[in-house]
Amino acid sequence: MTSPAERYASARRRQALLAGSAAVRADRSTARSAVDGELTRFAAGYPFGLDPFQVRACEALDAGNGVLVAAPTGAGKTVVGEFAVHLALAEGRKCFYTTPIKALSNQKYADLVRRHGAASIGLLTGDNSVNGEAPVVVMTTEVLRNMLYAGSPTLRGLGYVVMDEVHYLSDRFRGAVWEEVIIHLAESVRLVSLSATVSNAEEFGDWLVTVRGNTVVIVEEHRPVPLWQHVMVGRRLLDLFVEDDAGRPPQGPAEVNPELVRLSREAHRFDRTGERRSRRGGHRPRRADTASRPEVVERLDAEGLLPVIAFIFSRAGCDAAVAQCLRSGARLLGPAERDTVRRHVEARCAEIPHEDLAVLGYHEWLEGLERGVAAHHAGMLPTFKEVVEELFGQGLVKAVFATETLALGINMPARSVVLEKLSKWNGESHADITPGEYTQLTGRAGRRGIDVEGHAVVLWAPGVDPGALAGLASTRTYPLRSSFRPSYNMAVNLVGQVGRARAREMLESSFAQFQADRAVVGLARQVRRHEQAMAGYRAAMLCHLGDFASYAELRRALTGREAELSRRGAANQRAAAAAALERLRPGDVIRVPAGRRAGLAVVLDPGLAGGLEGPRPTVLTADRQVRRLSITDFPGPVEALTRLRIPKTFNPRNPAQRRDLASTLRNTGLHDSPRGGRRRVGGGDGDTGDTAGRADLARLRDALRAHPCHGCADREDHARWAERAWRLQCETETLQRRMSTRTHTISRTFDRICALLEELGYLDGDRVTPAGRQLAAIYTELDLVTAECLRSGVWSGLSAPELAACVSALVYESRQPEDGTSPRLPGGPARDALAEMVRAWATLEEREKDHRVPSARGPDVGFAWAAYRWASGHRLEAVLADADMAAGDFVRWTKQLIDLLGQVADASHAVGRTARSAADLLRRGVVAYSSVA
């Protein structure tokens, strides 16, 4: 089997031989597909011919259709978005290019500026506003949603909207924004939706047709750069699959490498026997090793497989990996490259105050960059992350250790991708990564136009199952699921624009309701099948003597009543047994009726603190064994047969004392086995003391015997069909309940939200009240809590730093569960206001329960002290030390706080000036010079 390096060299040679003819074929294909028009001029600006799927999508767009393009990472989807930009400029119309994250918006802005010039391109991300009235504006999706609700004049002349990474609408926190935009865009706007490969692209496309009109769905499953899958065992790089006959990565189901299967079996055998054998001094089986991080980089370097992105699902792990590489002496850059890196870093970080550099870990970060290694995660200063991305793109960073956030659209492809583990913390528990996540992460491997193939490497570790990994790597089913639900802000904006009835209709057109309705269609089909089957069953149970359905109902009633009385009798017996155990005292001699502990015993400790299980008496048996009993040892009440005196100095651990007491027990003259006088605790039907129950049973039995069908010779055959019909009827009723809960789910939630808003005074029928207009300007998860604080004057009279502290509680979410310690808070009016905010949220939560509206999380005061201190002018080092927070997190939360303060300022005259002052005080130092959040 050839090594990755040998295959890579061979693939390079094949590519060189085929390059000429391939280029000619691509050029001819493009020319045939677009003989004239804007597509020809657009394609001429690229150094490579467009792929067939790109041509099909661009032709559909040029013909006046919307398009949905679902294709693998790195396939070139964004070319279609860039064609929309080209068409907008050619037609004199506007194009908005939206992305899910600000980092991707900044990156796309830079790409388009290089292609079209700064005068034609703008940027709006909430943090940055650059040339916002340009014909082409790159923005986050939230910015466009807010513009639509506000009726922004910037929307005039809008002809195209590109929604990059549109599969983000399944994100449970922010996904609703994508659907809001798609629903509310004017019909004249052509929508270009770019998505990762999803298995239900056609379903999503069908929905787009219903809400946007003509939409062409382009699904491309071919990956332009073939991807090899490997497992690194120690320093060995083994293929996951057996290669095909042509020496290429398998495209479909393939055989797992037998060597990996053998290693997995050895590891399993080691786990079962290794420790035991080593304790006995015998042979210890060999176990496959997990390579260290520096060893992984060194091995990939030797194979010619750098640059690499190693995904480590931990910020601390990413930083530790860089430190480990530095300690190992890794140097991946030459002297000239190191000089280039230093000059680039110094130029980009020139504005950072010198006293902050040490706090930010600048010198350690720079040392790693000069050696060609770096971390990339949300805890880093945004400027540092940008520099890593820029140097990686220039080939000056060879190994990046990153969290999975790097896979979310940022253009940082590599020759290889390493996955250190196949599980990650999802915010609640450690869970295995999904096939979709695996594909998204490994999709970064293989740079189009640079690499002839990419390489995905999973590190060997105890518990890695090659078969499960093969399934993960080859699964191609990633359905797109809507996360849409109405919010308070959405409700007041829609009611204010179109009224409640029209708003309901618009929400009914959401993808969430579309999917629910399709599910209802499937459920209805099941109901019809069940009804047909039930008709057959009922025909089979027809009886010439009478109505067998009523007879079957009597049988079920009798069986149910017997079971109920049996359960009640058993419960009564357990209760009586527990009560008897509670009456026992030390020295009581009892008889354990059955089981391994059967026979005479003397109570040492009644065990009354037995908890939920009831009393757990500790006894000494006649054979000198100390045992702890439970209610399960007594099917009925137990009585003390006699009493023995237990010496005060009795020690149950002392064998001699146990022997003496057991001898005394045997000498009581009581027999060790129960005789005649055993209390009767149960018996025939209804022997439970329930006279009414016994009478009911007798009545049902009489009715059953009197029924005409009771004498039918085929009675039991009819009964079997009747039982099947009844069970199927129960299943059908369950399906019908599920159908009723899915129909009009979105509009019902909207109605409940509107009812609550009307009760609170934010809506008055179809009229939005002044308080409602304030709510309409608040775009945050805790929108109604924010509006309640504004309306009740909780923040009146606060200073700017105090207001920053209070509003931070509506933005911040702690990454880790609370450890029981209370966060530090500013004193005085700010502390009182924070307490009042929590009370307002609790009151609101009660009202939400009354209206059956999902409740939002409560305010989180964990960032209040840091926000207060930063707005008060304290140095970065002191603020970060007090907050125990990474610089990147601090910048991100502060920017989100600034954004919400801006919304508060726009919504309220009362605290508007203070809110703007607070935002200005926060916008300094690392926050001011960081361009990405």
XYZ file of C-alpha atoms in Angstrom, residues 76-649:
574
model
C -17.061 26.828 -5.049
C -20.640 27.800 -4.093
C -19.625 31.407 -3.488
C -18.967 31.848 -7.220
C -22.759 31.901 -7.648
C -23.060 34.572 -4.961
C -20.356 36.606 -6.664
C -22.270 36.337 -9.944
C -25.271 37.922 -8.168
C -22.955 40.788 -7.186
C -21.803 41.053 -10.823
C -25.409 41.157 -12.094
C -26.418 43.821 -9.581
C -23.542 46.082 -10.622
C -24.251 45.469 -14.322
C -27.962 46.249 -13.900
C -27.500 49.274 -11.645
C -29.281 47.559 -8.745
C -28.238 46.732 -5.185
C -27.019 43.414 -3.819
C -26.787 42.484 -0.139
C -24.390 39.660 0.656
C -25.327 38.223 4.063
C -23.321 35.860 6.271
C -23.994 34.305 9.696
C -20.925 35.671 11.477
C -19.090 38.978 11.485
C -15.718 37.352 10.779
C -17.054 35.892 7.545
C -18.637 39.234 6.626
C -15.287 40.976 7.065
C -13.547 38.314 4.976
C -16.123 38.500 2.179
C -15.965 42.297 2.218
C -12.192 42.135 1.642
C -12.661 39.621 -1.203
C -15.226 41.779 -3.001
C -13.199 44.968 -2.514
C -10.246 43.283 -4.239
C -12.500 42.300 -7.135
C -14.692 45.390 -7.551
C -12.961 48.222 -5.704
C -13.728 49.905 -2.375
C -16.159 52.426 -3.883
C -18.634 49.700 -4.893
C -18.589 47.624 -1.701
C -19.916 48.395 1.783
C -19.898 46.597 5.138
C -22.530 46.581 7.910
C -22.003 44.225 10.856
C -23.285 46.179 13.844
C -19.669 46.887 14.841
C -18.555 48.330 11.533
C -20.331 50.610 9.103
C -18.301 51.179 5.943
C -19.885 52.736 2.842
C -23.321 51.496 3.880
C -25.101 53.010 0.851
C -22.803 51.291 -1.675
C -24.454 49.223 -4.435
C -23.078 46.034 -2.849
C -23.148 45.720 0.940
C -21.852 42.771 2.937
C -23.684 42.310 6.248
C -24.673 39.833 8.886
C -28.135 38.331 8.450
C -29.372 40.025 11.652
C -28.581 43.448 10.179
C -30.749 42.731 7.139
C -33.584 41.432 9.343
C -33.496 44.634 11.395
C -33.498 46.758 8.230
C -36.578 44.920 6.946
C -38.523 45.522 10.159
C -37.430 49.152 10.340
C -38.344 49.791 6.687
C -34.845 51.161 6.086
C -34.480 53.427 3.025
C -31.273 51.477 2.242
C -33.560 48.700 0.921
C -34.610 50.858 -2.052
C -33.272 49.479 -5.322
C -32.436 46.081 -3.793
C -32.366 43.456 -6.538
C -30.373 40.537 -5.088
C -29.754 38.994 -1.688
C -27.112 36.322 -1.203
C -27.586 34.193 1.917
C -24.279 32.455 2.512
C -24.340 29.403 4.813
C -28.151 29.364 4.664
C -28.172 25.994 6.453
C -27.611 28.135 9.562
C -31.415 28.373 9.804
C -31.267 25.087 11.727
C -29.225 26.797 14.463
C -31.411 26.637 17.555
C -30.319 30.043 18.845
C -30.189 32.220 15.703
C -31.783 30.159 12.940
C -35.105 32.010 12.950
C -33.430 35.132 11.513
C -32.825 33.421 8.157
C -36.488 32.486 7.791
C -37.630 35.951 8.814
C -35.509 37.476 6.043
C -36.643 34.978 3.398
C -40.323 35.514 4.268
C -40.191 39.318 4.429
C -38.024 40.187 1.439
C -39.902 41.920 -1.373
C -41.036 39.629 -4.180
C -38.883 41.526 -6.671
C -35.657 40.505 -4.873
C -33.878 37.471 -6.324
C -32.574 35.229 -3.565
C -29.326 33.262 -3.854
C -29.163 30.634 -1.088
C -25.822 28.892 -0.572
C -25.852 25.814 1.645
C -23.602 22.991 2.696
C -24.697 19.582 1.435
C -28.020 18.646 3.058
C -30.130 15.597 2.335
C -33.418 17.493 2.047
C -32.313 20.261 -0.322
C -35.290 19.529 -2.563
C -37.694 19.978 0.373
C -36.064 23.299 1.242
C -36.239 24.266 -2.433
C -39.950 23.415 -2.550
C -40.521 25.756 0.385
C -38.533 28.526 -1.315
C -40.772 28.137 -4.370
C -43.875 28.600 -2.181
C -42.593 31.785 -0.532
C -40.269 33.273 -3.163
C -41.603 32.056 -6.495
C -39.397 30.494 -9.168
C -36.400 28.903 -7.484
C -33.992 26.474 -9.141
C -32.369 23.885 -6.862
C -28.796 22.915 -7.747
C -27.380 19.990 -5.763
C -23.706 19.160 -6.279
C -22.395 16.127 -4.405
C -19.035 15.879 -6.150
C -16.113 17.161 -4.127
C -13.631 18.920 -6.481
C -10.600 17.904 -4.410
C -10.708 14.166 -3.484
C -10.464 13.482 0.237
C -8.436 10.658 1.764
C -9.471 9.411 5.201
C -6.724 8.274 7.601
C -6.194 7.143 11.167
C -2.870 8.014 12.821
C -1.759 5.188 15.111
C 1.336 6.261 16.987
C 3.495 7.712 14.213
C 1.948 5.519 11.536
C -0.561 7.027 9.105
C -3.007 4.309 8.052
C -5.783 4.634 5.473
C -9.271 4.234 6.908
C -10.561 2.557 3.757
C -9.001 0.203 1.258
C -8.291 2.308 -1.845
C -10.093 1.531 -5.103
C -8.488 -0.199 -8.080
C -7.319 3.117 -9.538
C -5.592 4.130 -6.298
C -8.153 6.832 -5.511
C -10.229 7.519 -2.404
C -13.402 5.400 -2.473
C -16.516 7.406 -3.363
C -19.151 5.016 -2.026
C -19.276 2.167 0.493
C -15.801 0.747 0.942
C -13.941 -1.858 2.936
C -12.377 -0.729 6.207
C -8.620 -1.218 6.388
C -8.072 -4.712 7.901
C -5.021 -3.453 9.799
C -7.201 -0.961 11.698
C -9.734 -3.664 12.488
C -6.927 -5.836 13.895
C -5.569 -2.990 16.024
C -9.041 -2.289 17.362
C -9.457 -5.918 18.419
C -6.055 -5.885 20.124
C -6.955 -2.707 22.002
C -10.245 -4.236 23.140
C -8.418 -7.354 24.296
C -5.943 -5.159 26.181
C -8.765 -3.299 27.914
C -10.256 -6.593 29.074
C -7.066 -8.435 30.120
C -4.125 -6.043 30.243
C -4.441 -4.797 33.804
C -5.177 -8.245 35.247
C -2.230 -9.878 33.476
C 0.194 -7.143 34.444
C -0.776 -7.535 38.110
C -0.011 -11.234 37.901
C 3.318 -10.541 36.258
C 2.309 -12.230 33.022
C 2.546 -11.017 29.430
C 1.038 -7.556 28.892
C -0.520 -7.231 25.422
C 0.756 -4.438 23.190
C -1.489 -1.399 22.946
C -1.663 1.032 20.021
C -0.314 4.469 20.941
C -1.845 7.911 20.521
C 0.554 10.358 18.916
C 1.397 13.585 20.741
C 0.521 16.875 19.090
C 4.126 17.712 18.102
C 4.490 14.172 16.710
C 1.377 14.665 14.581
C 2.754 17.874 13.072
C 6.178 16.300 12.505
C 4.680 13.238 10.811
C 2.444 15.274 8.514
C 5.378 17.509 7.656
C 7.421 14.445 6.693
C 4.580 13.264 4.445
C 4.276 16.673 2.755
C 0.774 17.157 4.177
C 1.130 20.622 5.729
C -0.515 23.076 6.204
C -2.862 21.403 8.681
C -5.801 22.460 10.821
C -6.011 20.315 13.942
C -9.453 20.564 15.521
C -9.354 20.361 19.319
C -12.724 20.928 20.990
C -11.240 22.978 23.825
C -9.741 26.468 23.946
C -7.278 25.424 26.632
C -6.369 22.417 24.505
C -5.591 24.643 21.509
C -3.310 26.886 23.581
C -1.649 23.861 25.175
C -0.982 22.343 21.740
C 0.921 25.455 20.631
C 2.934 25.436 23.877
C 3.765 21.745 23.382
C 5.000 22.381 19.846
C 7.198 25.241 21.069
C 8.678 23.081 23.849
C 9.395 20.326 21.336
C 11.499 22.756 19.289
C 9.216 22.713 16.237
C 10.301 25.151 13.501
C 8.236 25.060 10.338
C 9.410 28.350 8.778
C 12.728 29.488 7.350
C 14.511 32.732 8.323
C 13.030 34.790 5.492
C 9.513 33.591 6.302
C 10.008 34.391 9.977
C 11.003 37.955 9.093
C 7.894 38.323 6.912
C 5.699 37.061 9.758
C 7.209 39.484 12.272
C 6.761 42.479 9.956
C 3.126 41.547 9.268
C 2.325 41.059 12.961
C 4.002 44.298 14.040
C 2.140 46.268 11.381
C -1.230 44.776 12.289
C -0.784 45.197 16.048
C 0.853 48.619 16.019
C -2.236 50.268 17.562
C -2.421 47.963 20.574
C -1.164 49.860 23.652
C 2.221 48.534 24.707
C 1.084 47.941 28.296
C -1.665 45.564 27.045
C 0.632 43.303 25.039
C 1.765 41.177 27.992
C -1.823 40.828 29.224
C -2.889 39.566 25.809
C -0.099 36.979 25.572
C 1.350 38.801 22.570
C 4.950 37.632 22.880
C 4.099 33.925 23.235
C 1.640 34.256 20.349
C 4.278 35.909 18.159
C 6.847 33.216 18.981
C 4.416 30.543 17.817
C 3.695 32.428 14.585
C 7.408 32.793 13.866
C 7.696 29.035 14.134
C 4.644 28.445 11.929
C 2.136 27.309 14.592
C -0.879 29.085 16.107
C -4.153 28.609 17.940
C -7.537 29.877 16.713
C -10.523 30.106 19.048
C -13.122 32.522 20.395
C -11.097 33.289 23.515
C -8.395 35.034 21.456
C -8.327 38.732 20.767
C -10.168 39.200 17.440
C -7.189 40.981 15.899
C -4.990 37.992 16.785
C -7.454 35.636 15.105
C -7.484 37.793 11.983
C -3.688 37.769 11.796
C -3.653 33.971 12.088
C -6.170 33.748 9.232
C -4.159 36.155 7.078
C -0.837 34.382 7.635
C -2.411 30.982 7.120
C -3.818 32.188 3.799
C -0.316 33.297 2.787
C 1.155 29.906 3.663
C 3.106 31.346 6.600
C 1.302 29.373 9.295
C 1.697 25.634 8.780
C -0.253 24.235 11.739
C -3.336 25.768 13.358
C -4.950 24.244 16.448
C -8.563 25.355 16.357
C -11.970 24.854 17.930
C -14.860 23.946 15.632
C -15.833 27.615 15.178
C -13.173 27.775 12.458
C -15.316 25.431 10.339
C -18.185 27.949 10.197
C -17.549 29.525 6.839
C -14.205 31.289 7.376
C -12.038 30.617 4.338
C -9.030 28.821 5.807
C -8.614 25.613 3.814
C -5.610 23.366 4.436
C -4.006 20.347 2.831
C -4.857 18.245 5.876
C -7.325 18.298 8.756
C -6.780 16.426 12.023
C -9.533 15.481 14.454
C -8.094 14.808 17.880
C -11.351 13.365 19.252
C -14.708 12.278 17.895
C -16.720 13.777 20.757
C -17.150 17.289 22.105
C -18.916 19.244 24.824
C -22.251 20.484 23.437
C -23.035 22.795 26.361
C -24.749 20.093 28.395
C -22.720 16.891 27.998
C -19.986 15.243 25.968
C -21.564 13.921 22.779
C -20.258 12.228 19.650
C -19.880 14.530 16.665
C -22.500 14.028 13.973
C -21.825 13.014 10.370
C -22.682 16.568 9.344
C -20.147 18.015 11.777
C -17.517 15.507 10.642
C -18.045 16.514 7.008
C -18.004 20.216 7.852
C -14.715 19.873 9.738
C -12.901 17.585 7.316
C -14.224 19.622 4.381
C -11.468 22.142 5.100
C -8.903 19.649 3.762
C -7.844 20.170 0.163
C -7.350 23.611 -1.355
C -8.967 24.001 -4.737
C -6.467 25.026 -7.372
C -3.559 24.221 -5.023
C -3.969 20.622 -3.841
C -4.819 17.618 -5.940
C -6.238 15.863 -2.880
C -7.050 16.540 0.753
C -6.395 14.418 3.819
C -8.551 13.901 6.912
C -6.743 12.332 9.867
C -8.343 10.980 13.038
C -5.961 10.285 15.930
C -6.055 6.798 17.342
C -7.245 6.629 20.944
C -8.695 3.955 23.212
C -12.265 3.279 22.166
C -11.921 4.359 18.524
C -14.042 1.964 16.469
C -12.901 1.845 12.812
C -16.342 0.645 11.724
C -18.131 3.530 13.463
C -15.579 5.987 12.078
C -16.136 4.595 8.583
C -19.865 5.169 9.019
C -19.216 8.724 10.194
C -16.971 9.438 7.205
C -19.305 7.949 4.599
C -22.741 9.080 5.826
C -24.339 11.690 3.607
C -27.653 12.299 5.369
C -27.798 15.720 7.006
C -31.374 17.003 6.992
C -32.031 20.709 7.359
C -34.484 21.298 10.216
C -36.115 24.633 10.932
C -35.617 26.217 14.354
C -38.100 29.007 13.681
C -40.465 30.295 16.364
C -42.104 33.701 16.808
C -40.525 36.164 19.238
C -41.981 39.197 21.026
C -40.021 41.596 18.845
C -41.143 39.778 15.704
C -44.788 39.925 16.838
C -44.935 43.680 17.429
C -43.053 44.419 14.206
C -45.333 42.223 12.112
C -48.537 43.480 13.726
C -47.353 47.041 13.249
C -46.590 46.459 9.570
C -49.391 44.211 8.322
C -51.838 43.583 11.189
C -52.415 40.441 13.181
C -54.365 38.420 10.588
C -51.850 38.973 7.797
C -48.984 38.342 10.236
C -50.482 34.932 11.072
C -50.608 34.096 7.361
C -46.984 35.115 6.899
C -45.828 32.966 9.828
C -47.843 30.047 8.492
C -45.584 30.230 5.423
C -42.424 29.571 7.473
C -40.211 26.587 6.719
C -40.972 25.298 10.212
C -44.706 25.103 9.441
C -43.950 23.754 5.948
C -42.027 20.862 7.495
C -44.680 20.302 10.157
C -47.406 20.205 7.500
C -45.422 17.690 5.475
C -45.081 15.554 8.582
C -48.848 15.819 9.039
C -49.305 14.506 5.497
C -47.252 11.449 6.448
C -49.193 10.971 9.681
C -52.483 11.264 7.827
C -51.316 8.552 5.438
C -50.600 6.294 8.424
C -54.038 7.031 9.869
C -55.676 6.022 6.572
C -53.702 2.771 6.491
C -54.701 2.034 10.088
C -58.363 2.718 9.342
C -58.266 0.315 6.397
C -56.677 -2.369 8.563
C -59.211 -1.801 11.348
C -62.054 -2.274 8.878
C -60.606 -5.680 8.004
C -60.194 -6.629 11.661
C -63.781 -5.646 12.450
C -65.041 -7.732 9.575
C -63.068 -10.721 10.878
C -64.545 -10.418 14.380
C -68.191 -10.303 13.270
C -70.270 -12.797 15.279
C -73.653 -14.213 14.210
C -74.782 -14.250 17.867
C -74.445 -10.545 18.614
C -72.270 -7.406 18.818
C -68.794 -8.749 19.476
C -67.341 -5.243 19.893
C -69.412 -4.719 23.033
C -68.416 -8.189 24.273
C -64.717 -7.365 23.724
C -65.212 -4.122 25.605
C -66.631 -6.057 28.573
C -63.603 -8.385 28.543
C -61.208 -5.413 28.549
C -63.144 -3.771 31.393
C -62.996 -6.998 33.445
C -59.257 -7.483 32.802
C -58.543 -3.864 33.654
C -60.575 -3.996 36.867
C -58.801 -7.191 37.978
C -55.412 -5.613 37.315
C -56.405 -2.460 39.177
C -57.596 -4.382 42.248
C -54.475 -6.541 42.141
C -52.276 -3.453 42.086
C -54.328 -1.901 44.869
C -54.050 -5.078 46.921
C -50.300 -5.254 46.402
C -49.993 -1.604 47.396
C -52.057 -2.199 50.511
C -49.878 -5.169 51.422
C -46.701 -3.118 50.947
C -48.129 -0.306 53.072
C -49.091 -2.757 55.840
C -45.661 -4.380 55.706
C -43.948 -0.985 55.941
C -46.114 0.039 58.894
C -45.261 -3.217 60.701
C -41.537 -2.714 60.093
C -41.767 0.796 61.547
C -43.086 -0.712 64.814
C -40.062 -2.977 65.324
C -37.593 -2.232 68.129
C -34.102 -3.547 68.939
C -34.394 -7.029 70.471
C -37.601 -8.019 68.669
C -37.479 -11.574 67.340
C -39.119 -11.907 63.932
C -39.495 -14.544 61.300
C -38.251 -13.632 57.812
C -40.773 -15.468 55.614
C -38.828 -16.344 52.447
C -35.685 -15.954 50.405
C -32.014 -16.372 51.320
C -32.607 -14.683 54.678
C -35.634 -16.843 55.647
C -35.895 -17.969 59.281
C -35.671 -16.466 62.736
C -33.788 -13.228 63.294
C -33.343 -10.685 66.067
C -33.563 -6.970 65.264
C -30.343 -5.061 66.008
C -31.366 -1.743 64.433
C -34.894 -1.014 63.084
C -33.409 1.175 60.297
C -36.161 3.761 60.437
C -34.062 6.255 58.417
C -34.416 4.113 55.309
C -35.414 7.004 53.078
C -37.767 6.492 50.134
C -37.406 2.706 50.347
C -38.952 2.581 53.826
C -37.438 0.968 56.945
C -34.255 -1.115 56.428
C -33.865 -3.165 59.656
C -30.495 -4.754 60.456
C -30.887 -8.234 61.976
C -28.823 -11.139 63.284
C -29.970 -14.527 61.933
C -29.870 -17.829 63.779
C -26.768 -18.805 61.792
C -24.869 -15.731 63.146
C -25.113 -13.619 59.944
C -25.750 -9.870 60.169
C -28.105 -8.841 57.377
C -29.872 -5.669 56.313
C -33.455 -6.303 55.233
C -35.914 -4.272 53.205
C -39.634 -4.221 52.565
C -39.128 -6.625 49.636
C -38.252 -9.383 52.149
C -41.775 -9.162 53.623
C -44.784 -9.863 51.393
C -47.023 -8.919 54.332
C -46.891 -7.477 57.852
C -44.361 -8.929 60.259
C -44.955 -9.355 64.012
C -42.520 -9.613 66.911
C -42.698 -13.178 68.226
C -40.816 -12.392 71.421
C -38.080 -10.033 72.641
C -34.449 -10.629 73.614
C -32.210 -8.360 75.654
C -29.266 -7.131 73.604
C -26.259 -6.112 75.710
C -25.431 -2.406 75.472
C -21.851 -3.323 74.598
